[in-house]
mmCIF file of C-alpha atoms and ligand atoms in Angstrom:
data_model
loop_
_atom_site.group_PDB
_atom_site.id
_atom_site.type_symbol
_atom_site.label_atom_id
_atom_site.label_comp_id
_atom_site.label_asym_id
_atom_site.label_seq_id
_atom_site.Cartn_x
_atom_site.Cartn_y
_atom_site.Cartn_z
ATOM 1 C CA MET A 1 93.620 91.981 133.880
ATOM 2 C CA SER A 2 92.901 91.900 130.176
ATOM 3 C CA GLU A 3 94.912 94.023 127.794
ATOM 4 C CA ALA A 4 94.382 95.411 124.286
ATOM 5 C CA ILE A 5 96.309 97.401 121.704
ATOM 6 C CA LEU A 6 94.307 99.820 119.533
ATOM 7 C CA LEU A 7 95.764 100.815 116.178
ATOM 8 C CA VAL A 8 94.897 104.482 115.645
ATOM 9 C CA GLY A 9 97.893 105.879 113.726
ATOM 10 C CA GLY A 10 96.554 105.856 110.150
ATOM 11 C CA LYS A 11 96.149 109.095 108.220
ATOM 12 C CA GLY A 12 92.522 108.410 107.240
ATOM 13 C CA THR A 13 93.322 109.479 103.646
ATOM 14 C CA ARG A 14 90.069 108.179 102.201
ATOM 15 C CA LEU A 15 88.141 110.367 104.625
ATOM 16 C CA ARG A 16 89.723 113.681 103.654
ATOM 17 C CA PRO A 17 88.862 116.469 104.205
ATOM 18 C CA LEU A 18 87.192 115.224 107.430
ATOM 19 C CA THR A 19 90.534 113.952 108.678
ATOM 20 C CA THR A 20 92.495 117.167 107.954
ATOM 21 C CA PHE A 21 92.322 118.330 111.570
ATOM 22 C CA THR A 22 90.825 115.270 113.293
ATOM 23 C CA PRO A 23 92.226 111.733 113.140
ATOM 24 C CA LYS A 24 89.749 109.154 111.863
ATOM 25 C CA PRO A 25 89.151 107.426 115.208
ATOM 26 C CA LEU A 26 88.220 110.767 116.829
ATOM 27 C CA LEU A 27 85.641 111.810 114.226
ATOM 28 C CA ARG A 28 82.229 112.056 115.756
ATOM 29 C CA VAL A 29 80.034 109.063 114.907
ATOM 30 C CA ALA A 30 76.508 109.195 116.378
ATOM 31 C CA GLY A 31 77.596 112.182 118.415
ATOM 32 C CA VAL A 32 80.721 110.855 120.157
ATOM 33 C CA PRO A 33 84.255 110.174 118.890
ATOM 34 C CA PHE A 34 84.211 106.864 117.050
ATOM 35 C CA LEU A 35 86.903 105.463 119.392
ATOM 36 C CA THR A 36 84.594 105.969 122.373
ATOM 37 C CA HIS A 37 82.231 103.350 120.939
ATOM 38 C CA GLN A 38 85.129 100.925 120.485
ATOM 39 C CA LEU A 39 86.618 101.576 123.907
ATOM 40 C CA ALA A 40 83.240 101.230 125.618
ATOM 41 C CA ARG A 41 82.651 97.898 123.857
ATOM 42 C CA ALA A 42 86.125 96.679 124.886
ATOM 43 C CA ALA A 43 85.488 97.694 128.486
ATOM 44 C CA ALA A 44 82.162 95.882 128.455
ATOM 45 C CA ALA A 45 84.031 92.753 127.278
ATOM 46 C CA GLY A 46 86.273 92.866 130.344
ATOM 47 C CA VAL A 47 89.291 94.702 128.833
ATOM 48 C CA THR A 48 90.931 96.753 131.615
ATOM 49 C CA ARG A 49 94.067 98.248 130.024
ATOM 50 C CA VAL A 50 94.452 99.625 126.476
ATOM 51 C CA VAL A 51 97.658 100.770 124.730
ATOM 52 C CA LEU A 52 96.769 103.290 122.015
ATOM 53 C CA ALA A 53 99.265 103.127 119.144
ATOM 54 C CA THR A 54 99.162 106.642 117.725
ATOM 55 C CA SER A 55 101.029 108.530 115.025
ATOM 56 C CA TYR A 56 98.983 110.989 112.906
ATOM 57 C CA LEU A 57 97.730 113.888 115.080
ATOM 58 C CA ALA A 58 98.834 111.866 118.084
ATOM 59 C CA GLU A 59 98.426 114.484 120.812
ATOM 60 C CA LEU A 60 94.637 114.744 120.255
ATOM 61 C CA PHE A 61 93.984 111.281 121.675
ATOM 62 C CA GLU A 62 95.362 112.002 125.162
ATOM 63 C CA GLN A 63 93.518 115.378 125.139
ATOM 64 C CA GLU A 64 90.280 113.496 124.536
ATOM 65 C CA TYR A 65 90.614 110.575 126.948
ATOM 66 C CA GLY A 66 93.284 111.412 129.533
ATOM 67 C CA ASP A 67 93.963 108.399 131.730
ATOM 68 C CA GLY A 68 90.762 106.648 130.592
ATOM 69 C CA ALA A 69 89.125 106.633 134.042
ATOM 70 C CA GLN A 70 85.847 107.990 132.624
ATOM 71 C CA LEU A 71 85.607 104.877 130.477
ATOM 72 C CA GLY A 72 86.624 102.576 133.317
ATOM 73 C CA LEU A 73 89.887 101.775 131.530
ATOM 74 C CA GLU A 74 93.557 102.421 132.062
ATOM 75 C CA LEU A 75 94.822 104.063 128.882
ATOM 76 C CA VAL A 76 98.477 104.255 127.803
ATOM 77 C CA TYR A 77 99.609 106.315 124.779
ATOM 78 C CA VAL A 78 102.487 105.373 122.494
ATOM 79 C CA THR A 79 103.488 107.560 119.556
ATOM 80 C CA GLU A 80 105.437 106.581 116.487
ATOM 81 C CA ALA A 81 107.512 109.468 115.148
ATOM 82 C CA GLU A 82 107.176 107.881 111.680
ATOM 83 C CA PRO A 83 104.291 105.456 111.131
ATOM 84 C CA LEU A 84 105.569 101.901 111.587
ATOM 85 C CA GLY A 85 102.712 100.131 109.780
ATOM 86 C CA THR A 86 100.231 97.876 111.552
ATOM 87 C CA GLY A 87 102.769 95.216 112.640
ATOM 88 C CA GLY A 88 105.426 97.733 113.635
ATOM 89 C CA ALA A 89 102.868 99.617 115.669
ATOM 90 C CA ILE A 90 101.761 96.484 117.499
ATOM 91 C CA ARG A 91 105.396 95.626 118.272
ATOM 92 C CA ASN A 92 106.138 99.158 119.437
ATOM 93 C CA ALA A 93 103.043 99.249 121.675
ATOM 94 C CA ALA A 94 103.939 95.896 123.233
ATOM 95 C CA ARG A 95 106.712 97.606 125.242
ATOM 96 C CA HIS A 96 103.914 98.917 127.461
ATOM 97 C CA LEU A 97 102.046 95.668 127.974
ATOM 98 C CA ARG A 98 102.032 93.906 131.323
ATOM 99 C CA SER A 99 100.714 90.508 130.133
ATOM 100 C CA GLY A 100 103.022 87.525 130.433
ATOM 101 C CA PRO A 101 104.395 85.684 127.328
ATOM 102 C CA GLY A 102 101.606 83.074 127.286
ATOM 103 C CA GLU A 103 98.728 85.479 127.851
ATOM 104 C CA PRO A 104 96.207 86.675 125.239
ATOM 105 C CA VAL A 105 96.358 90.291 124.003
ATOM 106 C CA LEU A 106 93.578 91.791 121.924
ATOM 107 C CA VAL A 107 94.441 93.992 118.953
ATOM 108 C CA PHE A 108 91.883 96.218 117.218
ATOM 109 C CA ASN A 109 91.994 98.270 114.039
ATOM 110 C CA GLY A 110 90.708 101.728 115.086
ATOM 111 C CA ASP A 111 87.974 102.087 112.453
ATOM 112 C CA ILE A 112 85.784 99.028 112.837
ATOM 113 C CA LEU A 113 82.243 99.085 114.118
ATOM 114 C CA SER A 114 81.218 95.567 114.947
ATOM 115 C CA GLY A 115 78.929 93.395 117.047
ATOM 116 C CA LEU A 116 81.645 90.765 117.667
ATOM 117 C CA ASP A 117 81.578 88.975 121.022
ATOM 118 C CA ILE A 118 85.069 90.113 121.996
ATOM 119 C CA ALA A 119 85.237 88.116 125.221
ATOM 120 C CA ALA A 120 84.308 84.908 123.349
ATOM 121 C CA LEU A 121 87.124 85.510 120.809
ATOM 122 C CA ARG A 122 89.607 85.929 123.665
ATOM 123 C CA GLU A 123 88.446 82.934 125.673
ATOM 124 C CA GLY A 124 88.271 80.719 122.503
ATOM 125 C CA HIS A 125 91.856 81.751 121.793
ATOM 126 C CA ARG A 126 93.047 80.639 125.229
ATOM 127 C CA ALA A 127 91.398 77.249 124.752
ATOM 128 C CA SER A 128 92.663 76.738 121.177
ATOM 129 C CA GLY A 129 96.409 77.062 121.671
ATOM 130 C CA ALA A 130 96.587 79.199 118.476
ATOM 131 C CA GLU A 131 99.311 81.799 118.039
ATOM 132 C CA VAL A 132 96.783 84.287 116.688
ATOM 133 C CA SER A 133 92.961 84.221 116.495
ATOM 134 C CA LEU A 134 91.475 86.414 113.780
ATOM 135 C CA HIS A 135 87.920 87.730 113.621
ATOM 136 C CA LEU A 136 86.673 87.122 110.049
ATOM 137 C CA THR A 137 83.556 88.320 108.348
ATOM 138 C CA ARG A 138 81.993 87.825 104.882
ATOM 139 C CA VAL A 139 81.504 90.658 102.446
ATOM 140 C CA PRO A 140 80.067 90.718 98.888
ATOM 141 C CA ASP A 141 83.108 92.504 97.482
ATOM 142 C CA PRO A 142 86.336 91.535 99.326
ATOM 143 C CA ARG A 143 88.816 93.419 97.130
ATOM 144 C CA ALA A 144 89.501 96.259 99.604
ATOM 145 C CA PHE A 145 90.336 93.858 102.449
ATOM 146 C CA GLY A 146 92.575 90.966 103.544
ATOM 147 C CA LEU A 147 91.266 87.630 102.243
ATOM 148 C CA VAL A 148 91.490 84.782 104.757
ATOM 149 C CA PRO A 149 90.445 81.273 103.606
ATOM 150 C CA THR A 150 90.129 78.690 106.379
ATOM 151 C CA ASP A 151 89.803 74.877 106.410
ATOM 152 C CA ALA A 152 86.881 72.937 107.910
ATOM 153 C CA HIS A 153 88.399 73.323 111.401
ATOM 154 C CA GLY A 154 88.843 77.069 111.147
ATOM 155 C CA ARG A 155 92.602 76.875 110.564
ATOM 156 C CA VAL A 156 93.784 79.808 108.417
ATOM 157 C CA GLU A 157 95.195 78.593 105.083
ATOM 158 C CA ALA A 158 96.372 81.851 103.538
ATOM 159 C CA PHE A 159 96.377 85.618 104.040
ATOM 160 C CA LEU A 160 96.027 87.705 100.872
ATOM 161 C CA GLU A 161 95.975 91.425 101.569
ATOM 162 C CA LYS A 162 94.101 93.538 98.957
ATOM 163 C CA PRO A 163 94.024 91.008 96.098
ATOM 164 C CA GLU A 164 94.913 92.549 92.743
ATOM 165 C CA THR A 165 93.850 89.919 90.207
ATOM 166 C CA PRO A 166 90.487 88.060 89.893
ATOM 167 C CA GLU A 167 92.348 84.708 90.413
ATOM 168 C CA GLU A 168 93.350 85.852 93.916
ATOM 169 C CA ILE A 169 89.699 86.241 94.983
ATOM 170 C CA ILE A 170 89.331 82.761 96.358
ATOM 171 C CA THR A 171 86.930 83.465 99.261
ATOM 172 C CA ASP A 172 84.520 86.040 100.587
ATOM 173 C CA GLN A 173 85.946 85.695 104.092
ATOM 174 C CA ILE A 174 87.943 88.747 105.092
ATOM 175 C CA ASN A 175 90.060 89.910 107.985
ATOM 176 C CA ALA A 176 87.647 91.933 110.106
ATOM 177 C CA GLY A 177 90.440 93.858 111.930
ATOM 178 C CA CYS A 178 90.319 92.328 115.434
ATOM 179 C CA TYR A 179 92.840 89.751 116.641
ATOM 180 C CA VAL A 180 93.936 87.956 119.771
ATOM 181 C CA PHE A 181 97.700 87.398 119.826
ATOM 182 C CA THR A 182 99.535 85.256 122.318
ATOM 183 C CA ARG A 183 101.901 87.886 123.774
ATOM 184 C CA SER A 184 105.107 86.068 122.791
ATOM 185 C CA VAL A 185 104.039 86.191 119.112
ATOM 186 C CA ILE A 186 103.934 89.999 119.286
ATOM 187 C CA ASP A 187 107.422 90.062 120.810
ATOM 188 C CA ALA A 188 108.733 88.100 117.822
ATOM 189 C CA ILE A 189 107.740 90.876 115.364
ATOM 190 C CA PRO A 190 110.904 92.789 114.360
ATOM 191 C CA ALA A 191 111.304 96.044 116.297
ATOM 192 C CA GLY A 192 112.297 99.479 115.071
ATOM 193 C CA ARG A 193 111.183 99.219 111.415
ATOM 194 C CA GLU A 194 107.999 99.312 109.365
ATOM 195 C CA VAL A 195 106.081 96.011 109.359
ATOM 196 C CA SER A 196 102.684 95.197 107.945
ATOM 197 C CA VAL A 197 100.946 92.552 110.026
ATOM 198 C CA GLU A 198 98.785 91.709 106.983
ATOM 199 C CA ARG A 199 101.537 91.518 104.317
ATOM 200 C CA GLU A 200 104.442 90.251 106.419
ATOM 201 C CA THR A 201 103.578 88.853 109.894
ATOM 202 C CA PHE A 202 100.577 86.684 109.053
ATOM 203 C CA PRO A 203 102.001 85.254 105.757
ATOM 204 C CA GLY A 204 105.325 84.634 107.572
ATOM 205 C CA LEU A 205 103.662 82.773 110.457
ATOM 206 C CA LEU A 206 101.737 80.619 107.924
ATOM 207 C CA ARG A 207 104.905 79.781 105.952
ATOM 208 C CA SER A 208 106.589 78.564 109.125
ATOM 209 C CA GLY A 209 103.616 76.287 109.914
ATOM 210 C CA GLY A 210 102.081 78.522 112.620
ATOM 211 C CA PHE A 211 98.533 77.899 113.870
ATOM 212 C CA LEU A 212 96.341 80.865 112.993
ATOM 213 C CA ARG A 213 92.718 80.422 113.915
ATOM 214 C CA GLY A 214 89.938 82.171 111.945
ATOM 215 C CA VAL A 215 86.613 82.800 113.622
ATOM 216 C CA VAL A 216 83.858 83.784 111.229
ATOM 217 C CA ASP A 217 81.308 85.992 112.978
ATOM 218 C CA GLU A 218 78.534 87.438 110.913
ATOM 219 C CA SER A 219 77.095 89.950 113.304
ATOM 220 C CA TYR A 220 77.100 93.659 112.300
ATOM 221 C CA TRP A 221 80.421 94.715 110.759
ATOM 222 C CA LEU A 222 81.575 97.907 109.029
ATOM 223 C CA ASP A 223 84.945 99.528 108.276
ATOM 224 C CA LEU A 224 84.365 103.274 108.562
ATOM 225 C CA GLY A 225 87.209 104.159 106.194
ATOM 226 C CA THR A 226 85.194 105.950 103.456
ATOM 227 C CA PRO A 227 82.671 108.827 103.686
ATOM 228 C CA ALA A 228 79.776 106.563 102.663
ATOM 229 C CA ALA A 229 80.665 104.020 105.342
ATOM 230 C CA PHE A 230 81.260 106.708 107.937
ATOM 231 C CA VAL A 231 77.782 108.163 107.391
ATOM 232 C CA LYS A 232 76.195 104.678 107.349
ATOM 233 C CA GLY A 233 77.924 103.709 110.598
ATOM 234 C CA SER A 234 76.694 106.792 112.364
ATOM 235 C CA ALA A 235 73.111 106.374 111.122
ATOM 236 C CA ASP A 236 73.063 102.674 112.040
ATOM 237 C CA LEU A 237 74.167 103.491 115.597
ATOM 238 C CA VAL A 238 71.495 106.200 115.916
ATOM 239 C CA ARG A 239 68.834 103.828 114.610
ATOM 240 C CA GLY A 240 69.986 100.998 116.894
ATOM 241 C CA LEU A 241 71.027 98.555 114.146
ATOM 242 C CA ILE A 242 74.233 98.109 116.192
ATOM 243 C CA ASP A 243 74.351 98.608 119.922
ATOM 244 C CA SER A 244 76.847 100.863 121.641
ATOM 245 C CA PRO A 245 77.140 101.529 125.376
ATOM 246 C CA ALA A 246 78.395 105.029 124.395
ATOM 247 C CA LEU A 247 75.331 106.245 122.387
ATOM 248 C CA PRO A 248 74.585 109.741 123.725
ATOM 249 C CA GLY A 249 70.787 109.555 123.364
ATOM 250 C CA ALA A 250 67.828 107.258 122.750
ATOM 251 C CA VAL A 251 67.772 105.097 119.628
ATOM 252 C CA GLY A 252 65.466 106.539 116.928
ATOM 253 C CA GLU A 253 65.324 108.621 113.748
ATOM 254 C CA ALA A 254 67.674 111.281 115.136
ATOM 255 C CA ILE A 255 69.824 112.292 118.105
ATOM 256 C CA VAL A 256 70.105 115.987 118.881
ATOM 257 C CA LEU A 257 72.858 116.698 121.391
ATOM 258 C CA PRO A 258 72.365 119.280 124.166
ATOM 259 C CA GLY A 259 73.349 122.714 122.900
ATOM 260 C CA ALA A 260 72.151 122.129 119.304
ATOM 261 C CA GLN A 261 69.202 124.141 117.896
ATOM 262 C CA VAL A 262 66.751 122.468 115.562
ATOM 263 C CA ASP A 263 63.775 124.486 114.355
ATOM 264 C CA GLU A 264 60.381 122.939 114.946
ATOM 265 C CA GLN A 265 59.718 123.156 111.198
ATOM 266 C CA ALA A 266 62.895 121.176 110.304
ATOM 267 C CA ARG A 267 62.730 117.416 109.700
ATOM 268 C CA LEU A 268 65.447 115.020 110.866
ATOM 269 C CA SER A 269 65.316 111.344 109.869
ATOM 270 C CA GLY A 270 67.203 108.182 108.930
ATOM 271 C CA GLY A 271 69.561 108.190 111.900
ATOM 272 C CA THR A 272 70.716 111.803 111.707
ATOM 273 C CA VAL A 273 72.860 113.261 114.460
ATOM 274 C CA VAL A 274 73.111 116.982 115.212
ATOM 275 C CA CYS A 275 76.060 117.865 117.492
ATOM 276 C CA GLU A 276 76.340 120.613 120.069
ATOM 277 C CA GLY A 277 76.342 124.185 118.827
ATOM 278 C CA ALA A 278 74.909 123.184 115.433
ATOM 279 C CA VAL A 279 71.800 124.873 114.022
ATOM 280 C CA VAL A 280 69.183 123.433 111.687
ATOM 281 C CA GLU A 281 66.839 126.079 110.364
ATOM 282 C CA ARG A 282 63.163 126.171 109.457
ATOM 283 C CA GLY A 283 62.058 123.813 106.682
ATOM 284 C CA ALA A 284 65.421 122.067 106.365
ATOM 285 C CA VAL A 285 65.330 118.289 105.770
ATOM 286 C CA VAL A 286 68.304 116.327 107.114
ATOM 287 C CA GLU A 287 68.322 112.575 106.342
ATOM 288 C CA ALA A 288 70.807 109.943 107.583
ATOM 289 C CA SER A 289 73.476 112.602 108.019
ATOM 290 C CA VAL A 290 76.113 113.832 110.501
ATOM 291 C CA VAL A 291 75.993 117.512 111.409
ATOM 292 C CA LEU A 292 79.218 118.221 113.335
ATOM 293 C CA PRO A 293 79.596 120.758 116.192
ATOM 294 C CA GLY A 294 78.828 124.339 115.305
ATOM 295 C CA ALA A 295 77.631 123.599 111.749
ATOM 296 C CA ARG A 296 74.604 125.402 110.256
ATOM 297 C CA ILE A 297 71.981 124.083 107.865
ATOM 298 C CA GLY A 298 69.963 126.929 106.299
ATOM 299 C CA PRO A 299 66.220 127.146 105.740
ATOM 300 C CA ASP A 300 64.656 124.629 103.319
ATOM 301 C CA ALA A 301 68.021 122.975 102.568
ATOM 302 C CA LEU A 302 68.054 119.230 101.854
ATOM 303 C CA VAL A 303 70.981 117.250 103.306
ATOM 304 C CA HIS A 304 70.992 113.519 102.538
ATOM 305 C CA ARG A 305 73.631 110.891 103.610
ATOM 306 C CA SER A 306 76.201 113.672 104.087
ATOM 307 C CA VAL A 307 78.614 115.032 106.646
ATOM 308 C CA VAL A 308 78.624 118.751 107.392
ATOM 309 C CA GLY A 309 81.918 119.654 109.099
ATOM 310 C CA ARG A 310 82.647 121.665 112.227
ATOM 311 C CA GLN A 311 81.551 125.314 111.914
ATOM 312 C CA ALA A 312 80.670 124.681 108.245
ATOM 313 C CA SER A 313 77.445 126.044 106.723
ATOM 314 C CA VAL A 314 75.051 124.887 104.050
ATOM 315 C CA GLY A 315 72.971 127.831 102.836
ATOM 316 C CA GLY A 316 69.227 128.007 102.509
ATOM 317 C CA GLY A 317 67.679 125.998 99.676
ATOM 318 C CA CYS A 318 70.836 123.961 98.951
ATOM 319 C CA VAL A 319 70.654 120.310 97.916
ATOM 320 C CA VAL A 320 73.528 118.253 99.351
ATOM 321 C CA ARG A 321 73.565 114.471 98.717
ATOM 322 C CA GLU A 322 76.273 111.946 99.692
ATOM 323 C CA ALA A 323 78.638 114.842 100.177
ATOM 324 C CA VAL A 324 81.306 115.894 102.648
ATOM 325 C CA VAL A 325 81.458 119.591 103.553
ATOM 326 C CA GLY A 326 84.843 120.183 105.239
ATOM 327 C CA ASP A 327 85.246 122.112 108.494
ATOM 328 C CA THR A 328 84.393 125.871 108.242
ATOM 329 C CA ALA A 329 83.465 125.589 104.512
ATOM 330 C CA GLN A 330 80.562 127.762 103.441
ATOM 331 C CA VAL A 331 78.164 126.649 100.742
ATOM 332 C CA GLY A 332 76.144 129.653 99.658
ATOM 333 C CA PRO A 333 72.364 129.459 99.295
ATOM 334 C CA TYR A 334 70.693 127.507 96.449
ATOM 335 C CA ASN A 335 73.735 125.399 95.492
ATOM 336 C CA GLU A 336 72.907 121.927 94.244
ATOM 337 C CA LEU A 337 76.097 119.953 94.875
ATOM 338 C CA PRO A 338 76.878 117.019 92.581
ATOM 339 C CA PRO A 339 76.383 113.797 94.615
ATOM 340 C CA GLY A 340 79.628 112.454 96.119
ATOM 341 C CA VAL A 341 81.369 115.849 96.116
ATOM 342 C CA ARG A 342 83.845 116.762 98.859
ATOM 343 C CA ILE A 343 84.301 120.423 99.720
ATOM 344 C CA ALA A 344 87.700 121.188 101.260
ATOM 345 C CA CYS A 345 87.916 122.828 104.691
ATOM 346 C CA GLY A 346 87.394 126.645 104.570
ATOM 347 C CA VAL A 347 86.222 126.810 100.938
ATOM 348 C CA GLN A 348 83.473 129.350 100.183
ATOM 349 C CA LEU A 349 81.017 128.637 97.407
ATOM 350 C CA PRO A 350 79.078 131.692 96.263
ATOM 351 C CA ALA A 351 75.282 131.726 96.340
ATOM 352 C CA GLN A 352 73.457 130.731 93.164
ATOM 353 C CA ALA A 353 71.615 133.969 92.307
ATOM 354 C CA VAL A 354 68.518 132.355 90.807
ATOM 355 C CA ARG A 355 67.083 128.992 91.614
ATOM 356 C CA VAL A 356 65.854 127.427 88.390
ATOM 357 C CA SER A 357 63.066 125.123 89.457
ATOM 358 C CA ALA A 358 61.206 124.770 86.152
ATOM 359 C CA PRO A 359 62.285 125.110 82.495
ATOM 360 C CA VAL A 360 61.910 128.655 81.215
ATOM 361 C CA ALA A 361 59.207 128.893 78.549
ATOM 362 C CA ALA A 362 60.534 129.543 75.015
HETATM 363 N N1 GDD B 401 99.865 103.210 114.932
HETATM 364 C C1 GDD B 401 99.673 102.964 113.643
HETATM 365 N N2 GDD B 401 100.738 103.109 112.801
HETATM 366 N N3 GDD B 401 98.436 102.637 113.205
HETATM 367 C C2 GDD B 401 98.278 102.399 111.862
HETATM 368 C C3 GDD B 401 99.333 102.520 110.954
HETATM 369 C C4 GDD B 401 100.621 102.872 111.448
HETATM 370 O O1 GDD B 401 101.619 103.012 110.701
HETATM 371 N N4 GDD B 401 98.837 102.223 109.675
HETATM 372 C C5 GDD B 401 97.539 101.960 109.878
HETATM 373 N N5 GDD B 401 97.187 102.054 111.172
HETATM 374 C C6 GDD B 401 95.872 101.797 111.784
HETATM 375 C C7 GDD B 401 94.748 102.634 111.189
HETATM 376 O O2 GDD B 401 94.578 103.857 111.951
HETATM 377 C C8 GDD B 401 93.554 101.706 111.294
HETATM 378 O O3 GDD B 401 92.947 101.808 112.565
HETATM 379 C C9 GDD B 401 94.160 100.321 111.194
HETATM 380 O O4 GDD B 401 95.565 100.474 111.475
HETATM 381 C C10 GDD B 401 93.962 99.668 109.787
HETATM 382 O O5 GDD B 401 94.422 100.610 108.837
HETATM 383 P P1 GDD B 401 93.466 100.957 107.584
HETATM 384 O O6 GDD B 401 94.198 101.965 106.780
HETATM 385 O O7 GDD B 401 92.091 101.292 108.025
HETATM 386 O O8 GDD B 401 93.512 99.598 106.799
HETATM 387 P P2 GDD B 401 92.448 98.971 105.765
HETATM 388 O O9 GDD B 401 91.061 99.275 106.203
HETATM 389 O O10 GDD B 401 92.836 99.360 104.394
HETATM 390 O O11 GDD B 401 92.734 97.393 105.915
HETATM 391 C C11 GDD B 401 92.800 96.758 107.190
HETATM 392 O O12 GDD B 401 91.540 96.568 107.700
HETATM 393 C C12 GDD B 401 90.673 95.665 106.965
HETATM 394 C C13 GDD B 401 89.351 95.533 107.703
HETATM 395 O O13 GDD B 401 88.705 96.753 107.724
HETATM 396 C C14 GDD B 401 93.543 95.406 107.026
HETATM 397 O O14 GDD B 401 93.766 94.919 108.319
HETATM 398 C C15 GDD B 401 92.711 94.443 106.211
HETATM 399 O O15 GDD B 401 93.321 93.127 106.178
HETATM 400 C C16 GDD B 401 91.312 94.260 106.787
HETATM 401 O O16 GDD B 401 90.494 93.408 105.964
HETATM 402 MG MG1 MG B 402 90.160 100.464 107.655
#
């Protein structure tokens, strides 16, 4: 038996309005809920039992996965009435673990797409005698993450969550959001209150001389917490830049799920996915984008690095770049949305009456 805890209780604030009705881990990435990719990878690494630590929109997880048999996993659901933070959630989920005090337990953030060798992290942990092993990666701009400098032997020297001053940026090594805890270390986290594993548990263990082991792994890694990262993660999966046992089609320029309709005169590229019930009309160009179930892209529209929400529509001739169109929103024909815009769920934008394609002569 090998157990894991998956942290999936966050509100996904940076992904609004996509996360208004769907929790971040259940958003469709490359055609299937993001969590399916993570669970399938965990199962492939020998994990047999997963405790899902839920809070925001908690009931939707069990509706999606039931007992987990389809994924070859035993799934257990735990819900926090009020979010307990990452450490509090791990402690709360531990009530449902079966591992003994000395056994390794994997813990995953629920929004990370990575090529990490999970089994190697777990086996290395066993051999090392560490209290916690942390997967680390290197990023060009570490400010949005937990900074984790290590010594020449891989021993963690400090844990600095979301540094605020330039002096704090002492390394490009960051916490990649996957850990192996020795079970007894989880049981020592205070129960029944909010705890941040990054701001309280790890710094506390280091202060008391604990052995935290950092393992730098530079395979594919992405936190899907922002719209740009979400779209990139989906496109990278579709194009095969990162493998997933859960990909619902062949790797290539696009995946069109059964039940979607794409006109022969439409062009899909860059790792686009078109989900079931969605329609892409004649002449539309959809590049590196996510078209969610039931969405409609009108004739000759251009959609680039964007997400079009469930049952949303982008009218004919629209130009939509790096945008998020919320569920059921309707963008009338010939709108050119400013890049980076987010349209709230259900909003209706009127058609632009005239499309100005060339300056009017004086
Ligand atoms: N159950 C539960 N309860 N889960 C939670 C809670 C909570 O109160 N708060 C957050 N989570 C879950 C989120 O759903 C997500 O899967 C994970 O914990 C991390 O939360 P994020 O909100 O995505 O954190 P972050 O991306 O800002 O930072 C974390 O991840 C970085 C790597 O991507 C930290 O762990 C950083 O240190 C790390 O570098
Ligand atoms: Mg995150």
